[in-house]
Coordinates of C-alpha atoms in Angstrom, one line a residue:
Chain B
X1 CA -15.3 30.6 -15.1
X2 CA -12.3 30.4 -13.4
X3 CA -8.6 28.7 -13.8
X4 CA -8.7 25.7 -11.9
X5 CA -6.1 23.6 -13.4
X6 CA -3.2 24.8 -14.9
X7 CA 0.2 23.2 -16.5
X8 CA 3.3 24.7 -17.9
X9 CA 5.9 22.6 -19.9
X10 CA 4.9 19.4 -18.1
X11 CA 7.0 16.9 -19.3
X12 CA 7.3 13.2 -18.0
X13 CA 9.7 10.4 -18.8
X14 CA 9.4 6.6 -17.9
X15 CA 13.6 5.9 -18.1
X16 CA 14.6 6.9 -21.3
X17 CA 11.5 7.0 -22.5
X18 CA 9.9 10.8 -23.0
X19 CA 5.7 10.2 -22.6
X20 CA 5.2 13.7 -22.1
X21 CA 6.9 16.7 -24.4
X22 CA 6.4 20.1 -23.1
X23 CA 2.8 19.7 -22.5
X24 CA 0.4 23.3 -21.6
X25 CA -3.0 23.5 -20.7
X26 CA -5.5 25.3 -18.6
X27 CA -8.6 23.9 -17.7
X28 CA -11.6 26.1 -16.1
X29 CA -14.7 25.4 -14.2
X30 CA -17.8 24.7 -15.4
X31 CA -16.8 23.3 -19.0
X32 CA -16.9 19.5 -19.8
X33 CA -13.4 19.0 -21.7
X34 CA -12.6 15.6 -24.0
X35 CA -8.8 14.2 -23.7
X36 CA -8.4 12.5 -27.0
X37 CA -6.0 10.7 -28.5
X38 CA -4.6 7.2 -29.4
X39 CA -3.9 4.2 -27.0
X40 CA -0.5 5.1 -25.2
X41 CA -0.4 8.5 -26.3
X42 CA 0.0 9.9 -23.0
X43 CA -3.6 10.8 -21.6
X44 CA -3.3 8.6 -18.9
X45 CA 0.6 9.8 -17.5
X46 CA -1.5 13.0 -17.9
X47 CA -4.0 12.5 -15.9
X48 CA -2.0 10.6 -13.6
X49 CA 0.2 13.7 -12.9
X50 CA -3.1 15.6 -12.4
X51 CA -4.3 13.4 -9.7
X52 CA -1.4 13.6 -7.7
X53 CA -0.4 9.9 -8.5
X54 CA 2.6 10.7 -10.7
X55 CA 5.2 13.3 -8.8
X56 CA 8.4 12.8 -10.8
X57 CA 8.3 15.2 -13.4
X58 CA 9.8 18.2 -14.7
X59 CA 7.4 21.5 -15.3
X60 CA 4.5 23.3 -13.4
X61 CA 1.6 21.8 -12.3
X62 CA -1.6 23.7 -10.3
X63 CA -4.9 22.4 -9.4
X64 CA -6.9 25.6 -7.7
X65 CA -3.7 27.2 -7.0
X66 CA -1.4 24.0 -5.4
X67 CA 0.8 21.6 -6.7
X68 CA -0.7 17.8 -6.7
X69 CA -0.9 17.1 -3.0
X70 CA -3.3 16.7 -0.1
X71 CA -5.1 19.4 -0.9
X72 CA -5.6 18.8 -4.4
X73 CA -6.7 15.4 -3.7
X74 CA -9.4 16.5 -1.8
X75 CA -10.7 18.6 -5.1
X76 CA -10.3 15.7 -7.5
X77 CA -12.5 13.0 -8.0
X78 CA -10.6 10.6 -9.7
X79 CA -11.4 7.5 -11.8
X80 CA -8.6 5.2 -12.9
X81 CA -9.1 3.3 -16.1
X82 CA -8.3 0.5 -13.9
X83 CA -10.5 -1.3 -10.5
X84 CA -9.1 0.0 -7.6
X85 CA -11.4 -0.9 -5.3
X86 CA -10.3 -4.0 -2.7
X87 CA -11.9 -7.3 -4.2
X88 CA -13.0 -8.0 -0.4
X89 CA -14.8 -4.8 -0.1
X90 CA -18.8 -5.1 -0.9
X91 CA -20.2 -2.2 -2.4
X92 CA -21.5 -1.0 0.7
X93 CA -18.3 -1.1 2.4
X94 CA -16.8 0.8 -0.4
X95 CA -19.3 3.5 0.0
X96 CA -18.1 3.4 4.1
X97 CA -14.6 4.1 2.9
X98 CA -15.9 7.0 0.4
X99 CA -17.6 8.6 2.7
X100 CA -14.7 8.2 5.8
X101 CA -12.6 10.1 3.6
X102 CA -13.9 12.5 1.3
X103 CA -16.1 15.0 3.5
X104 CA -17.7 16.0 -0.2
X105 CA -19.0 12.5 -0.7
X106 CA -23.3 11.9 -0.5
X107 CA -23.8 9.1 0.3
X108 CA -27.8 9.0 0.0
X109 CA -27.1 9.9 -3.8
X110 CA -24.7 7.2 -3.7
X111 CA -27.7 4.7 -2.8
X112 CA -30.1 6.1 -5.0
X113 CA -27.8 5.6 -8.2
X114 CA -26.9 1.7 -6.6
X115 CA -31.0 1.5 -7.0
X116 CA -31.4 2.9 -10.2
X117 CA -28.9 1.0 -12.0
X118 CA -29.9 -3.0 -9.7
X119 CA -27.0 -3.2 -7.9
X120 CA -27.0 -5.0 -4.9
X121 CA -24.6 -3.2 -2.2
X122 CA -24.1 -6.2 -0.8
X123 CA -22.5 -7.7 -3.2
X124 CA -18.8 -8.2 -3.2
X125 CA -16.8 -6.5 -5.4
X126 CA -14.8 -9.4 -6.6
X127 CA -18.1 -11.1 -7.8
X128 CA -19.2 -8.4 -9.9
X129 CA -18.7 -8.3 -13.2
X130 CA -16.8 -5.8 -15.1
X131 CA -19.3 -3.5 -16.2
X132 CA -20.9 -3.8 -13.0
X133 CA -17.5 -2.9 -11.3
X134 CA -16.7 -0.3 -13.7
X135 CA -20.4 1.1 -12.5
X136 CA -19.7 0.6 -8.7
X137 CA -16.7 3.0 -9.3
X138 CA -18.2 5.5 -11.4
X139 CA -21.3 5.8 -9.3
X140 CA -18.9 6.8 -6.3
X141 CA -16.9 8.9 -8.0
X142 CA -20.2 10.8 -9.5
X143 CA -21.5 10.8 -5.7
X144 CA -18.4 13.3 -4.4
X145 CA -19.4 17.1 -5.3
X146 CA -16.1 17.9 -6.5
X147 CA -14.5 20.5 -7.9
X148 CA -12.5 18.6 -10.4
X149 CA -13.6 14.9 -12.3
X150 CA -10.7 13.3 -13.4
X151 CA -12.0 10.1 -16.0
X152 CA -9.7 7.9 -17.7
X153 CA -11.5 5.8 -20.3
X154 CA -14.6 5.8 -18.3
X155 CA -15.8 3.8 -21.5
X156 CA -13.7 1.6 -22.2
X157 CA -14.4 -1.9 -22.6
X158 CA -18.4 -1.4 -22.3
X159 CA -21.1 -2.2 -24.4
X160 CA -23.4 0.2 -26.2
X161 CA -26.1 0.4 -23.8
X162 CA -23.6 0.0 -21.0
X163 CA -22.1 3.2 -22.4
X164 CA -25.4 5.1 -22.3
X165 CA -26.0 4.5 -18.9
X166 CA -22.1 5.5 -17.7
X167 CA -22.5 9.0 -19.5
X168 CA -25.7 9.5 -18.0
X169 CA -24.5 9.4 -14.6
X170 CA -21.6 11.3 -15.5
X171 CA -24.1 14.1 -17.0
X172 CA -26.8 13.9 -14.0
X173 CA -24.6 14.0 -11.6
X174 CA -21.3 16.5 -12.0
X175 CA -22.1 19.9 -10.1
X176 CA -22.2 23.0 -12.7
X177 CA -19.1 25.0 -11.4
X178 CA -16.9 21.8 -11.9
X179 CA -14.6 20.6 -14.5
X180 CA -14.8 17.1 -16.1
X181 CA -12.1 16.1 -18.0
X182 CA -13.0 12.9 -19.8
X183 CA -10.3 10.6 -21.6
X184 CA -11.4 8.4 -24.2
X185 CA -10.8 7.0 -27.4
X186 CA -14.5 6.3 -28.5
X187 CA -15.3 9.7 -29.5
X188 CA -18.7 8.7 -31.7
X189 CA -20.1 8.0 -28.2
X190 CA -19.2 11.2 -26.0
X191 CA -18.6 14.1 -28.7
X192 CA -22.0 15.8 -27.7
X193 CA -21.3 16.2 -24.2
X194 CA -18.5 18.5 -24.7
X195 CA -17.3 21.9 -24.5
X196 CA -13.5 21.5 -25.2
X197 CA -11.7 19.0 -26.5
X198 CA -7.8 18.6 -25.7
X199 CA -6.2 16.4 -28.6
X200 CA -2.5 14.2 -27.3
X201 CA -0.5 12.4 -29.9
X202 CA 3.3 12.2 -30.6
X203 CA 3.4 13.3 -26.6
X204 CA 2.7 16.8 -27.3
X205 CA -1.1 18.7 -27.5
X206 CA -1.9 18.5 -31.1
X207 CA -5.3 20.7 -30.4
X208 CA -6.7 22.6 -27.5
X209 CA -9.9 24.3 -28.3
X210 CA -13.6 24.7 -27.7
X211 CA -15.9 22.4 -30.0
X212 CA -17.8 25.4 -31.2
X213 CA -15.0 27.1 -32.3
X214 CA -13.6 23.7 -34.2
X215 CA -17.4 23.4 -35.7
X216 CA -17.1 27.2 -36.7
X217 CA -13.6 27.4 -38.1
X218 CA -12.7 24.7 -39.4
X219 CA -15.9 23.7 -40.5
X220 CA -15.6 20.0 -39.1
X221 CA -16.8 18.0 -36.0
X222 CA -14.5 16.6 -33.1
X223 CA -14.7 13.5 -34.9
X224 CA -14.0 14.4 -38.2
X225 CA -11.2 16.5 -36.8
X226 CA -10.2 13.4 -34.5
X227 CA -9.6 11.3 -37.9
X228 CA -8.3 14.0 -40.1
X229 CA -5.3 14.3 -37.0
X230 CA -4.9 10.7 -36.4
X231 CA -4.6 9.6 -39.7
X232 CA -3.1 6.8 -40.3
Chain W
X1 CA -7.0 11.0 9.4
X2 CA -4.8 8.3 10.8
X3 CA -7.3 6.8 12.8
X4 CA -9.7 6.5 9.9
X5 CA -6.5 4.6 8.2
X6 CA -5.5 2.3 10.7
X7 CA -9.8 1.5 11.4
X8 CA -9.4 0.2 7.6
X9 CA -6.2 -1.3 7.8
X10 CA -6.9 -3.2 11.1
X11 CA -10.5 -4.0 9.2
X12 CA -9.0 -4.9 6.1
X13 CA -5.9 -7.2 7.6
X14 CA -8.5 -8.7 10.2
X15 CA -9.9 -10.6 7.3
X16 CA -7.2 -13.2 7.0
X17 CA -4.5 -13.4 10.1
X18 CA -7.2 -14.1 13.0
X19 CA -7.9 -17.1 10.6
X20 CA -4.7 -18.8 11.6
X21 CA -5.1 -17.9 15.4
X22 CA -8.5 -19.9 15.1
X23 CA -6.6 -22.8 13.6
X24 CA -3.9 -22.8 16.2
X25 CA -6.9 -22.4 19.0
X26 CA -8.2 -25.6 17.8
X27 CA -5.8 -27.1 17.3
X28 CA -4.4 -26.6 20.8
X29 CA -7.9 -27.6 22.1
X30 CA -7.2 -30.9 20.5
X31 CA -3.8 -31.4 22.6
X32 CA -5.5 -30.5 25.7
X33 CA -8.6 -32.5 24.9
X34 CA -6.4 -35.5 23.7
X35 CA -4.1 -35.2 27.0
X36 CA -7.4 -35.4 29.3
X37 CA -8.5 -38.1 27.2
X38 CA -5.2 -39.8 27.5
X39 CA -4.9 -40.9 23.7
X40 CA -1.4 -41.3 23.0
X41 CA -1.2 -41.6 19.1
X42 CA -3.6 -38.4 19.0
X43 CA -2.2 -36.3 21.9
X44 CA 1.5 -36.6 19.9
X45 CA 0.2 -35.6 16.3
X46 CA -2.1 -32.7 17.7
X47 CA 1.3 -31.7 19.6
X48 CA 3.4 -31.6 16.4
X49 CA 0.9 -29.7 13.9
X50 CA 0.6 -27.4 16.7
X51 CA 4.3 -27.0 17.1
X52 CA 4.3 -26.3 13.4
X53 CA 1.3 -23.9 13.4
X54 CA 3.2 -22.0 16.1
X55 CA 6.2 -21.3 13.9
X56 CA 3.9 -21.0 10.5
X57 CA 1.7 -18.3 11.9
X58 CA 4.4 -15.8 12.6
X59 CA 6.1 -16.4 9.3
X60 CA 2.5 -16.2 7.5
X61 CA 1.9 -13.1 9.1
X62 CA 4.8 -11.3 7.7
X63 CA 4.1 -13.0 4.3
X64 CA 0.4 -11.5 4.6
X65 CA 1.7 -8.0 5.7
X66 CA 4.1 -7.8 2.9
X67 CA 1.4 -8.9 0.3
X68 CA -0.9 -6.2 1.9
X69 CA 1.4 -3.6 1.6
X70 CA 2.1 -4.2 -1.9
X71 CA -1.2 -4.8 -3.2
X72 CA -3.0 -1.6 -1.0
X73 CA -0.5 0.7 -2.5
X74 CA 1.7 -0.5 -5.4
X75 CA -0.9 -2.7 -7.0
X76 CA -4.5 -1.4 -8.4
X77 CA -6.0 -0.7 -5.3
X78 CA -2.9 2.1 -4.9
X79 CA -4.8 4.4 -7.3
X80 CA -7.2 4.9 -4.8
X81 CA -4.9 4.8 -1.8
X82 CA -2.4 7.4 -3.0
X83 CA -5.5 9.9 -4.1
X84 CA -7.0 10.1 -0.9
X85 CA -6.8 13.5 0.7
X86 CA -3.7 12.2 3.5
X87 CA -0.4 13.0 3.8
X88 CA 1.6 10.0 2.4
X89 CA 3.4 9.4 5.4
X90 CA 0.0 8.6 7.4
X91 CA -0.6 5.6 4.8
X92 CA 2.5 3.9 6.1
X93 CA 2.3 5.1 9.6
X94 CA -1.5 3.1 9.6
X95 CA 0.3 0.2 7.2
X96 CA 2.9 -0.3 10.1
X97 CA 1.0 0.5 13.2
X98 CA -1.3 -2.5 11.8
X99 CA 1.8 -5.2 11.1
X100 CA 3.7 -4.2 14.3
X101 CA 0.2 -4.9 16.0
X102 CA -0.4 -8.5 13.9
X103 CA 3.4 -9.0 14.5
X104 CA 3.3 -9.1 18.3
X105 CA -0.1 -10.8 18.4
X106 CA 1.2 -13.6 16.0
X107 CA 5.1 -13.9 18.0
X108 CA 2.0 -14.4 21.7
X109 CA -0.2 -17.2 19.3
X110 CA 3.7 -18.1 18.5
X111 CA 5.0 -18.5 22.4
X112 CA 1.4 -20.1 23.6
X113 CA 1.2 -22.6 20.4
X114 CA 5.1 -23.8 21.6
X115 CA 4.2 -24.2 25.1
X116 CA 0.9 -26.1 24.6
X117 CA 2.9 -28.8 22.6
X118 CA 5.5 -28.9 24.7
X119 CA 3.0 -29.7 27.2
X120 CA 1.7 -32.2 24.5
X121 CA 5.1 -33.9 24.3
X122 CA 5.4 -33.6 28.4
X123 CA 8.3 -31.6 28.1
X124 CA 7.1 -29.0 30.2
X125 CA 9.5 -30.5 33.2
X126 CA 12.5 -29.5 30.9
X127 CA 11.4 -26.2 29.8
X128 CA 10.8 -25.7 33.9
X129 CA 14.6 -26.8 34.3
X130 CA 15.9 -24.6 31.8
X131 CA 14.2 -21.7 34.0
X132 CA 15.7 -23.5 37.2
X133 CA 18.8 -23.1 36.0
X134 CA 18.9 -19.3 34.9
X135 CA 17.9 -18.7 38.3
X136 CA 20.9 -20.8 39.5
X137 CA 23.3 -18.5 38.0
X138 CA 21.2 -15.3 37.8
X139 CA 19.7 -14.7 35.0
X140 CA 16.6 -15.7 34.8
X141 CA 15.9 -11.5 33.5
X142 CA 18.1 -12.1 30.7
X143 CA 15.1 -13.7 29.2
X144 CA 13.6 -10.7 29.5
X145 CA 15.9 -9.0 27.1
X146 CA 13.9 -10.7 24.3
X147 CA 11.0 -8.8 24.1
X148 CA 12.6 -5.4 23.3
X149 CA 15.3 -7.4 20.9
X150 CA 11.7 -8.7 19.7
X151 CA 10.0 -5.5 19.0
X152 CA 13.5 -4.1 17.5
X153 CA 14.2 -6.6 15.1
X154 CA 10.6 -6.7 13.9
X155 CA 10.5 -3.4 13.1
X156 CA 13.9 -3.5 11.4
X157 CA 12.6 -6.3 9.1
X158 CA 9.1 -4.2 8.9
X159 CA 11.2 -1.1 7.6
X160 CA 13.4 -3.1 5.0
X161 CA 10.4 -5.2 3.9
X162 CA 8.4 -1.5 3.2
X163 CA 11.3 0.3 1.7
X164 CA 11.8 -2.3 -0.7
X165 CA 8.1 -2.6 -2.2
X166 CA 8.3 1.1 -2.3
X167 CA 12.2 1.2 -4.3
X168 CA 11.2 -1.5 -6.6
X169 CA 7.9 0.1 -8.0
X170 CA 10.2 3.0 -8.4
X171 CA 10.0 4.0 -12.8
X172 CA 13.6 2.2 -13.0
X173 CA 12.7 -1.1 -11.8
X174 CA 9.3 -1.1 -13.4
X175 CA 10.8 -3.3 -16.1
X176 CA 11.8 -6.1 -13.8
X177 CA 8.5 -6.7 -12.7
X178 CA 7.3 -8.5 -9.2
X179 CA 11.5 -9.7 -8.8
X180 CA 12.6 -5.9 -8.5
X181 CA 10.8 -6.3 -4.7
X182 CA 12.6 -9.6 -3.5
X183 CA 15.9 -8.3 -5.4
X184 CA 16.1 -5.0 -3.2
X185 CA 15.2 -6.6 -0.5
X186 CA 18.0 -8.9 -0.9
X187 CA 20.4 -6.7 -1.7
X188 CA 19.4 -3.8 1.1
X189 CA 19.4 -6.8 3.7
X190 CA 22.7 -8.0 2.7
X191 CA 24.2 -4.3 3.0
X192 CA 22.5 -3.7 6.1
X193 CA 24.0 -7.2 8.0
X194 CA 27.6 -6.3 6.4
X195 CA 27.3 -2.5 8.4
X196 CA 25.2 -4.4 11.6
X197 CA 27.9 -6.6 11.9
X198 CA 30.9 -4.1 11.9
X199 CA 29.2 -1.6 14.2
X200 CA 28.8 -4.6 16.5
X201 CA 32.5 -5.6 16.9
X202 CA 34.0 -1.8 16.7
X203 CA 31.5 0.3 18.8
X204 CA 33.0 0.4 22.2
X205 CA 29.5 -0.3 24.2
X206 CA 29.1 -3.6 24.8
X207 CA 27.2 -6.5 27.5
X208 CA 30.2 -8.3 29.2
X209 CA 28.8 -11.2 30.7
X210 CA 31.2 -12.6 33.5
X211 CA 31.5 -16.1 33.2
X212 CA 34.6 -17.2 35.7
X213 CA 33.5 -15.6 39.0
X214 CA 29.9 -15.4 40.3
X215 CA 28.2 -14.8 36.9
X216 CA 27.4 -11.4 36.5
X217 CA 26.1 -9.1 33.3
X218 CA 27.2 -5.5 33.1
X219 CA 28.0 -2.9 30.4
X220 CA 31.2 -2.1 29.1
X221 CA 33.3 0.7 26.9
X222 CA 35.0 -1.8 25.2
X223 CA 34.5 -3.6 21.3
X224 CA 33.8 -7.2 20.8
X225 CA 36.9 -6.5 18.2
X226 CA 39.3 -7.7 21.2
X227 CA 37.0 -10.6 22.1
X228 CA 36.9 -12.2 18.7
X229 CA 40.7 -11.8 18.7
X230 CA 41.4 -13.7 21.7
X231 CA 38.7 -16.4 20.7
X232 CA 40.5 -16.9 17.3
X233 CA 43.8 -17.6 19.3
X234 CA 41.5 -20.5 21.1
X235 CA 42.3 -18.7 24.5
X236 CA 40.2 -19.6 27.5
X237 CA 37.4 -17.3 27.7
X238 CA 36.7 -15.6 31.1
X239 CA 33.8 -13.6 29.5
X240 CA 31.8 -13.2 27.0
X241 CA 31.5 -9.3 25.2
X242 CA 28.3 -8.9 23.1
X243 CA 28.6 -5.4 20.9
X244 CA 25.9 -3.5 21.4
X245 CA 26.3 -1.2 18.6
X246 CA 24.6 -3.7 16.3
X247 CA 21.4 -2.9 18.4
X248 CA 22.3 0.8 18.2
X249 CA 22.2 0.1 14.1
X250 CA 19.0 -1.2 13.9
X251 CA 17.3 1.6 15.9
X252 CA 19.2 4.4 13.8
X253 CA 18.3 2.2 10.6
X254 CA 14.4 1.9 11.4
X255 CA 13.9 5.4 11.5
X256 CA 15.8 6.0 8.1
X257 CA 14.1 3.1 6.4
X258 CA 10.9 4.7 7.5
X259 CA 11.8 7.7 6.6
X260 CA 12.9 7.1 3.4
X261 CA 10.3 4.8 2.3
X262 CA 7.7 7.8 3.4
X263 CA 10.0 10.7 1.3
X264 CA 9.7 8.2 -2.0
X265 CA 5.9 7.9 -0.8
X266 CA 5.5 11.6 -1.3
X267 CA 8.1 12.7 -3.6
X268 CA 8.5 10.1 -5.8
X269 CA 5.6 8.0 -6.1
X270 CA 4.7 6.8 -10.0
X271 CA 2.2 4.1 -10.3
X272 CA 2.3 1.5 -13.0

């Protein structure tokens, strides 16, 4: 398991406003690794500044070696808590764009998951509901073998069964010597699938361990932990 | 890379602007169908909804390149834009390769909309007078002049129009919302017209256009700062002097807008 993400004293400010405080971290391939914390405590400037999509900031930032650039973006597959995908675009033509510019992207899986889950390719993006969006865009970020998964909230906003079906393409479909970073707030739903968990709150990391090592020292789980930290 | 850009760009933006060109082809159908036909009330309205197509489609086409520009990078669809694996510089090189393209396809649908209702009106006589008498005096290249005064000046609005989408979503102005856009643009335009216009009168390379003698057009060392003087005094003019250090702005002022607008791009970029 090597580094493949690496920050040193990142720290980000929106005006006057410091988001990120001195902020260190190393991430390594082939681990699955929960970002947890509060609304607005900073996972997503984070993950931003991971993905290249935040550049003014002070500190050190690697991904395999580089700072946040092209090369880094072809690494990272990205999913924004947000749909960025053009409301004219059908699904179909959103799998043309994928595959025109990220040489990692399979496209047959691509299809297979559109099956799997009944959604019509075809259908435009705009006339799709949220989950179904939310879906569209996971399924293609899934289909790239990347190095790196970037997932900001991938949850957020689903229903229960809706839920079950996004972690199970995030689990069938990440290659092995990757690293999935998943940021979320609903911790009940996604605390078996990891192998680290990174805790943000009062723009700073709180924690930044393995789960079996929380589980063995301090006797809790990641959501015990999660409540004891952010306590009210 | 580029290529694959400007394919999705040129698909993307081919959605909407052909849609007005279609409008304006049938609607110019109608003038030419209503002048066979010889129906007066019919051939006159055609003629004036065209002649208001003609200027509507340029203007919509920068409205709809702005929009795009805004929405494919500053707006959701930018968090997929700005994490593909290209150099930020390519994004806007596709962006304005695709406008300047629309641009000079809109300014033709323009030119052909204006002459179709002119023919509509029966004014075509006139406009073949006006031409008549360019040739008189020699200038009927002068008209010529237009299409790289064209191509400048939509560049120069291209370049302002980008760099201030890309200043406003700039952290400090994130506050201000969808304004911060119009504002810079307001405020950068105003700046740029103050320094156009005083590179214009004080650069000494000018077009002095002869207009005592047999009329003539040549280049000259001088400013326009001497020919605005004697104007003001109400003298007689014997030529005119147009400064050409204005155009000399613009062209230096393009490539730093662009340029600029593509260093925020890749230095500075934060998303909302």
């Amino acid at each position: 398991m090597g580094k493949i993400i690496e920050i040193i004293a990142l720290e980000k400010k929106y005006g006057s406003k410091k988001v990120l405080d001195n902020i260190s971290l190393t991430l390594e391939s082939g681990t699955i690794v929960g970002l947890l914390g509060p609304n607005g405590c900073g996972k997503t400037s984070l993950i931003k500044v991971m993905a290249g999509l935040i550049k003014d900031y002070n500190g050190k930032v690697l991904i395999d070696g580089n700072e946040p650039g092209e090369a880094s973006k072809a690494l990272i597959s990205y999913l924004p808590e947000k749909t960025y995908l053009s409301e004219n675009y059908r699904a179909r033509e959103a799998m043309d764009f994928f595959e025109d510019f990220y040489t990692d992207f399979d496209r047959k899986k691509a299809e297979e998951m559109f099956q799997q889950f009944k959604l019509d390719p075809n259908q435009k993006i705009k006339s799709m509901s949220k989950g179904m969006q939310e879906k569209v865009q996971l399924i293609l970020v899934m289909s790239r073998r990347a190095k790196i998964y970037l997932l900001d909230e991938p949850l957020g906003g689903l229903d229960p069964a809706s839920r079950k079906a996004m972690l199970d393409i995030i689990l069938n479909n990440y290659s092995e010597d990757s690293v999935v970073l998943i940021s979320t707030h609903l911790i009940h739903d996604v605390e078996r699938i990891f192998d680290k968990v990174i805790m943000v709150g009062d723009r700073r990391i709180l924690i930044d361990d393995t789960v079996d090592n929380i589980r063995e020292s301090k006797g809790k789980s990641v959501v015990e932990l999660f409540e004891e930290v952010f306590k009210c | 890379m580029l290529n694959k850009l400007l394919k999705h760009e040129f698909k993307d933006t081919a959605r909407i602007i052909p849609m007005f060109y279609l409008i304006s082809l049938i609607f110019a159908s109608m003038v030419l169908s209503a002048k066979t036909l010889d129906i007066d009330w019919f051939r006159m309205t055609t003629s004036f909804v065209l002649l208001l197509l003609g200027i509507a489609v340029s203007i919509v086409t920068f409205v709809v390149i702005a929009m795009r520009f805004y929405r494919n990078l500053y707006s959701n669809e930018g968090y997929l834009m700005f994490t593909l694996p290209v150099k930020p510089h390519l994004l806007l090189a596709a962006k304005g390769i695709a406008a300047f393209f629309w641009m000079l396809l809109s300014y033709g649908v323009t030119v052909c909309a204006f002459y179709i209702s002119l023919y509509g009106f029966g004014l075509t006589g006139e406009l073949s007078m006006v031409m008549d008498q360019l040739k008189i005096y020699g200038m009927e290249k002068v008209i010529y002049l237009f299409v790289p005064m064209m191509i400048l000046a939509t560049l120069y609005l291209l370049g302002q129009i980008y760099f201030a989408i890309t200043m406003a979503n700039r952290p400090a102005f994130h506050s201000m919302g969808g304004a911060a856009a119009f504002l810079v643009f307001i405020a950068t335009n105003v700046i740029l017209q103050i320094a156009e216009a005083i590179f214009a009168i004080f650069v000494p390379f000018s077009v002095e256009i002869d207009l005592v003698e047999n009329i003539g057009v040549s280049l000259t060392s001088q400013n326009m700062f001497g020919y605005l003087l004697e104007s003001m005094k109400g003298a007689e003019p014997t030529t005119i002097v147009i400064g050409f250090g204005g155009y000399i702005f613009e062209i230096i002022m393009v490539c730093i807008l662009f340029y600029v607008t593509s260093r925020i791009m890749k230095n500075k970029v934060s998303l909302r």
